[in-house]
PDB file of C-alpha atoms in Angstrom:
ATOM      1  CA  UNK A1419       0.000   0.000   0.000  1.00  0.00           C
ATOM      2  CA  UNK A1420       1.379   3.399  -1.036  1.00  0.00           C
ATOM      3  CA  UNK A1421       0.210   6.281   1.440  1.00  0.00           C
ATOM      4  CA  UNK A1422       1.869   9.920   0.081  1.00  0.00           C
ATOM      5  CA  UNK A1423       0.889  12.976   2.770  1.00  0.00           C
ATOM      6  CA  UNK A1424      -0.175  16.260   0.724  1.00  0.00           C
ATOM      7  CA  UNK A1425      -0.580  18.807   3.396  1.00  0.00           C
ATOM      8  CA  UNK A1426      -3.461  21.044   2.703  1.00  0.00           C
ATOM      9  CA  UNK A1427      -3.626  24.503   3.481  1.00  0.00           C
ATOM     10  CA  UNK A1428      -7.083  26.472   4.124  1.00  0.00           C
ATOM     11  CA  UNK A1429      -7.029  30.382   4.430  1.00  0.00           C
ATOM     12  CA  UNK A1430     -10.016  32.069   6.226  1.00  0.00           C
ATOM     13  CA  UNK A1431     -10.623  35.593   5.872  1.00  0.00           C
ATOM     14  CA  UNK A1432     -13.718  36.337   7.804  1.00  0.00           C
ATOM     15  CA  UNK A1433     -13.571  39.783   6.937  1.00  0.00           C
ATOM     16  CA  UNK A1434     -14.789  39.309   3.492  1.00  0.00           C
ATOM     17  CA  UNK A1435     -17.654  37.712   4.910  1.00  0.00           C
ATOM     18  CA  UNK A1436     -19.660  40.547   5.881  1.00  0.00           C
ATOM     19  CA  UNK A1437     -19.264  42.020   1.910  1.00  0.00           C
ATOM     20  CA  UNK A1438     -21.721  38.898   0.819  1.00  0.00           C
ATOM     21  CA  UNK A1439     -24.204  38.416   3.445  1.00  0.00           C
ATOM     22  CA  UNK A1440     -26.860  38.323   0.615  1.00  0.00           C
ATOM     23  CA  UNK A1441     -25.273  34.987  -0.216  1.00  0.00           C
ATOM     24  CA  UNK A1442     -25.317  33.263   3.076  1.00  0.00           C
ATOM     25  CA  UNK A1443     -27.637  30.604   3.393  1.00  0.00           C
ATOM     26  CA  UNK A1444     -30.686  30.202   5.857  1.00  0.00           C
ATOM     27  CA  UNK A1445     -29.700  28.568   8.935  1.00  0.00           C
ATOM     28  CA  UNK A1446     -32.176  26.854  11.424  1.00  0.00           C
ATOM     29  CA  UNK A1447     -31.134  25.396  14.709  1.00  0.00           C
ATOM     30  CA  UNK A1448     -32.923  23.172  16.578  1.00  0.00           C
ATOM     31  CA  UNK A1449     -32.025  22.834  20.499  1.00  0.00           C
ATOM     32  CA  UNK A1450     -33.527  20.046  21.789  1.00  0.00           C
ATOM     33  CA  UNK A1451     -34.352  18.905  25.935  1.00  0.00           C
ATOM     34  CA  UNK A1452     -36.195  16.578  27.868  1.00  0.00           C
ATOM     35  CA  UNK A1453     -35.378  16.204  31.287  1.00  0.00           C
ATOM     36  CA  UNK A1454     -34.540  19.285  33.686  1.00  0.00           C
ATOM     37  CA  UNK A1455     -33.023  16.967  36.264  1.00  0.00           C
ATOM     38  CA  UNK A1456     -30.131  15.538  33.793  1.00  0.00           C
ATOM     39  CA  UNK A1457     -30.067  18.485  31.974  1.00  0.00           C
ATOM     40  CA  UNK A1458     -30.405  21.469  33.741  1.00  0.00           C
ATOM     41  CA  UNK A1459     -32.334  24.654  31.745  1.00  0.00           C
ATOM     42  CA  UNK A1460     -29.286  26.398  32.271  1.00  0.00           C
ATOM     43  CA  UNK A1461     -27.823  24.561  30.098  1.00  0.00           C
ATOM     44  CA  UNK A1462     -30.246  24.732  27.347  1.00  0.00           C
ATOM     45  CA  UNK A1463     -30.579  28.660  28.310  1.00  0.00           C
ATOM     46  CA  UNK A1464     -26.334  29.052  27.447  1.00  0.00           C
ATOM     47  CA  UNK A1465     -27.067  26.890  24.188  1.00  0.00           C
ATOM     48  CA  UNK A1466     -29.926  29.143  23.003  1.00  0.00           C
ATOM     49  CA  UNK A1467     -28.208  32.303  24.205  1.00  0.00           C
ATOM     50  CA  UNK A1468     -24.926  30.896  21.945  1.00  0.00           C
ATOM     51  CA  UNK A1469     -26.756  30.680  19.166  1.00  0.00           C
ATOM     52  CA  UNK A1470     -28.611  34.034  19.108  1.00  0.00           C
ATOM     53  CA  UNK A1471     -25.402  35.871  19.469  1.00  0.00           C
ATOM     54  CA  UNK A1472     -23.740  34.431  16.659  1.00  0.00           C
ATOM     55  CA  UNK A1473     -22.691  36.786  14.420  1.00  0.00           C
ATOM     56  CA  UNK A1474     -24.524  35.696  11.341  1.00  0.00           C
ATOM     57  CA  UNK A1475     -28.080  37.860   9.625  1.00  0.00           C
ATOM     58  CA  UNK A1476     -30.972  38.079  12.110  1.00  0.00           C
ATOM     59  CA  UNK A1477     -32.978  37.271   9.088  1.00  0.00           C
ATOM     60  CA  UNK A1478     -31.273  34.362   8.077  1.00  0.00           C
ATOM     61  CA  UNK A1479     -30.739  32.517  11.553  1.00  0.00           C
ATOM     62  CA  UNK A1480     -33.996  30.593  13.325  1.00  0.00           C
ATOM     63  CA  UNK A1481     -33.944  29.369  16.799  1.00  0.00           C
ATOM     64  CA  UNK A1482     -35.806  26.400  17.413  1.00  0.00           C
ATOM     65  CA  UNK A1483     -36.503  25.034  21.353  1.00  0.00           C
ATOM     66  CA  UNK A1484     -38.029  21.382  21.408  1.00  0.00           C
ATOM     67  CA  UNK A1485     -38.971  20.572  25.194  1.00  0.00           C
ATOM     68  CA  UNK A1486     -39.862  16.766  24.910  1.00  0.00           C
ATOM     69  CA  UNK A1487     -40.338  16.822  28.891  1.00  0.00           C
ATOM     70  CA  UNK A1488     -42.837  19.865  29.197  1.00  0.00           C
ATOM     71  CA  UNK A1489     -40.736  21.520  31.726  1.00  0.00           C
ATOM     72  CA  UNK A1490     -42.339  24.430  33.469  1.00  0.00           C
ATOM     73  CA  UNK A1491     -38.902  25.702  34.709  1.00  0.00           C
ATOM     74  CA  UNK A1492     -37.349  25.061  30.938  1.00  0.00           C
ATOM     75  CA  UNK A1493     -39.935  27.281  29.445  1.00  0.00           C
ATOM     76  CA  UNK A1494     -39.472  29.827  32.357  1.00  0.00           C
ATOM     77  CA  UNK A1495     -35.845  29.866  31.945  1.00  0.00           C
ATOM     78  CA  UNK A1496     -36.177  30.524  28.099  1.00  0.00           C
ATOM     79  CA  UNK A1497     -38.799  33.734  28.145  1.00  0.00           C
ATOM     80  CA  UNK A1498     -36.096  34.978  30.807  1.00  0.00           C
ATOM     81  CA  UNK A1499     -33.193  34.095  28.410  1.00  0.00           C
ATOM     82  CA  UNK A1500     -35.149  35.927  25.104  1.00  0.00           C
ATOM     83  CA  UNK A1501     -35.251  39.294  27.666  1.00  0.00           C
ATOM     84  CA  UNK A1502     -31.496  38.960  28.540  1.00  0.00           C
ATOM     85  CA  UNK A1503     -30.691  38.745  24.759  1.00  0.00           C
ATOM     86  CA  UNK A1504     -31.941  42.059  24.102  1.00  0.00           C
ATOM     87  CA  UNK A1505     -29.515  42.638  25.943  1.00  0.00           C
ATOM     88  CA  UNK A1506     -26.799  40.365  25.545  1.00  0.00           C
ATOM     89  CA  UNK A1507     -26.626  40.470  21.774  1.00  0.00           C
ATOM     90  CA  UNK A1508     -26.161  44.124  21.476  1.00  0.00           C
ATOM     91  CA  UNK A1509     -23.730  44.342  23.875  1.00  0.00           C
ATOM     92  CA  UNK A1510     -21.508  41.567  22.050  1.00  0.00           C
ATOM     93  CA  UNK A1511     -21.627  43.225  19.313  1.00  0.00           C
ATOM     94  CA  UNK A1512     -20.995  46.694  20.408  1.00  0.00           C
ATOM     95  CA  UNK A1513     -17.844  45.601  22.699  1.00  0.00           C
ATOM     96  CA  UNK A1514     -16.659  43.320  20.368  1.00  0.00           C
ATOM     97  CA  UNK A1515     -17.015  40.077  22.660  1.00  0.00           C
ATOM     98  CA  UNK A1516     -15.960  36.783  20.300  1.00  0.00           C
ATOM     99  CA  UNK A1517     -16.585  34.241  22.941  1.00  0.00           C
ATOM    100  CA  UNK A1518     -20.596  34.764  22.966  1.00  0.00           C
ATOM    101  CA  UNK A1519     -21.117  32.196  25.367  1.00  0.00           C
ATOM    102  CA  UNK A1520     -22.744  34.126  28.595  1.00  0.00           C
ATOM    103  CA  UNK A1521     -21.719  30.809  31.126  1.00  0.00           C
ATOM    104  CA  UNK A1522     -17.862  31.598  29.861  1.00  0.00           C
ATOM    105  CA  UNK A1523     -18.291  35.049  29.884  1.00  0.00           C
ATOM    106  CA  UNK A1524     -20.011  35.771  33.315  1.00  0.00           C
ATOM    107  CA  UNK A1525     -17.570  32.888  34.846  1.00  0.00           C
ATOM    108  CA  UNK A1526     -14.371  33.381  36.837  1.00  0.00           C
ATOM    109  CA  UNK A1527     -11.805  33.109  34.707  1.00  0.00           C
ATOM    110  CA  UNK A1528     -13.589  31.687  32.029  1.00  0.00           C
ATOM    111  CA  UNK A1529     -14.005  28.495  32.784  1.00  0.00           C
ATOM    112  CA  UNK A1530     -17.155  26.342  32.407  1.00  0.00           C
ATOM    113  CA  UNK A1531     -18.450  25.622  35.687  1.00  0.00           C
ATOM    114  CA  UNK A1532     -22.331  25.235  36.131  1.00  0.00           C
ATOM    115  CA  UNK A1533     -23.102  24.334  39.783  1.00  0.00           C
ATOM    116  CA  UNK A1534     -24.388  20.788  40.767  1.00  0.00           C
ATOM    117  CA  UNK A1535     -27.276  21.850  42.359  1.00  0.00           C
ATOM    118  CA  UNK A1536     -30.608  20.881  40.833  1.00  0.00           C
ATOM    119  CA  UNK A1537     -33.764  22.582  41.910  1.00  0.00           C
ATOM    120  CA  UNK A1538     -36.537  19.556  42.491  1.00  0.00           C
ATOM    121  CA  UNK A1539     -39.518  19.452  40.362  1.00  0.00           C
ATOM    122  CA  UNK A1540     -41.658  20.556  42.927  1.00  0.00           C
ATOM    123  CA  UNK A1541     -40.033  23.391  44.131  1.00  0.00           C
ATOM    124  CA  UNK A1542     -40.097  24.403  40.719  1.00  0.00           C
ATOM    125  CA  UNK A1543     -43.670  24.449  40.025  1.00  0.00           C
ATOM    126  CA  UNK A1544     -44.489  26.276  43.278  1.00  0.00           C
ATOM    127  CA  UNK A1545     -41.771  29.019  42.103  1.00  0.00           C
ATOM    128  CA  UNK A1546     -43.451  29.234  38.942  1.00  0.00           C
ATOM    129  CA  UNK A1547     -46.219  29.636  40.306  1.00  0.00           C
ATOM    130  CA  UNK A1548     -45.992  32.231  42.203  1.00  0.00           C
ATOM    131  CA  UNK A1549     -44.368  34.246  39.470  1.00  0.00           C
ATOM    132  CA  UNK A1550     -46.720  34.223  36.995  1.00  0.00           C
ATOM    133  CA  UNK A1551     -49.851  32.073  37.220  1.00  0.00           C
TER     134      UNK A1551
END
């Protein structure tokens, strides 16, 4: 068997990227969750928030949330996530943050470090709840 290596060399230039954002493509993402308890909203919140932030044509990027589990807390987390990227998004862009991630951003050092405690289910609907039913 005769193997020959051709290294392959890719050049990027991002910067000619925004001249031809009439030729990007439309983009949907789909998020998907089903259990709060293995995976916690927060999770799904930094995901969501991630994606928003990218730095690709509002137009041209959809955001899709798929909650197989019905999680009152989920949903809560994610109205509470779409007011902190009015926010968040502008701010990004306006200070020029490239790591869009808020859980790397907000975190000491920037390290990924979410907690390990999990709120129980029915704490969670009482908390709802009282906020807004």
């Amino acid at each position: 068997m005769n193997a020959k290596w051709n290294p392959v060399r890719f050049d990027t230039h991002p910067e000619r990227l925004a001249q031809r954002t009439d030729e990007l493509p439309a983009v949907d993402m789909f998020v998907t969750t089903a259990d709060p308890k293995l995976e916690p909203p927060v999770v799904t919140v930094n995901t969501v928030l991630s994606l928003l932030a990218l730095d690709y044509p509002a137009g041209k990027l959809s955001c899709y949330v798929s909650d197989d589990g019905c999680s009152a807390v989920t949903c809560y987390a994610l109205r509470e996530a779409a007011e902190f990227a009015k926010l968040w998004v502008p701010f990004c862009e306006k200070h020029g943050v490239k790591v869009r991630a808020p859980f790397v951003y907000f975190s000491p050092g920037g390290s990924v470090e979410l907690g390990g405690g999990h709120v129980r289910d029915d704490d969670d609907a009482e908390f709802l709840r009282a906020l807004h039913w």
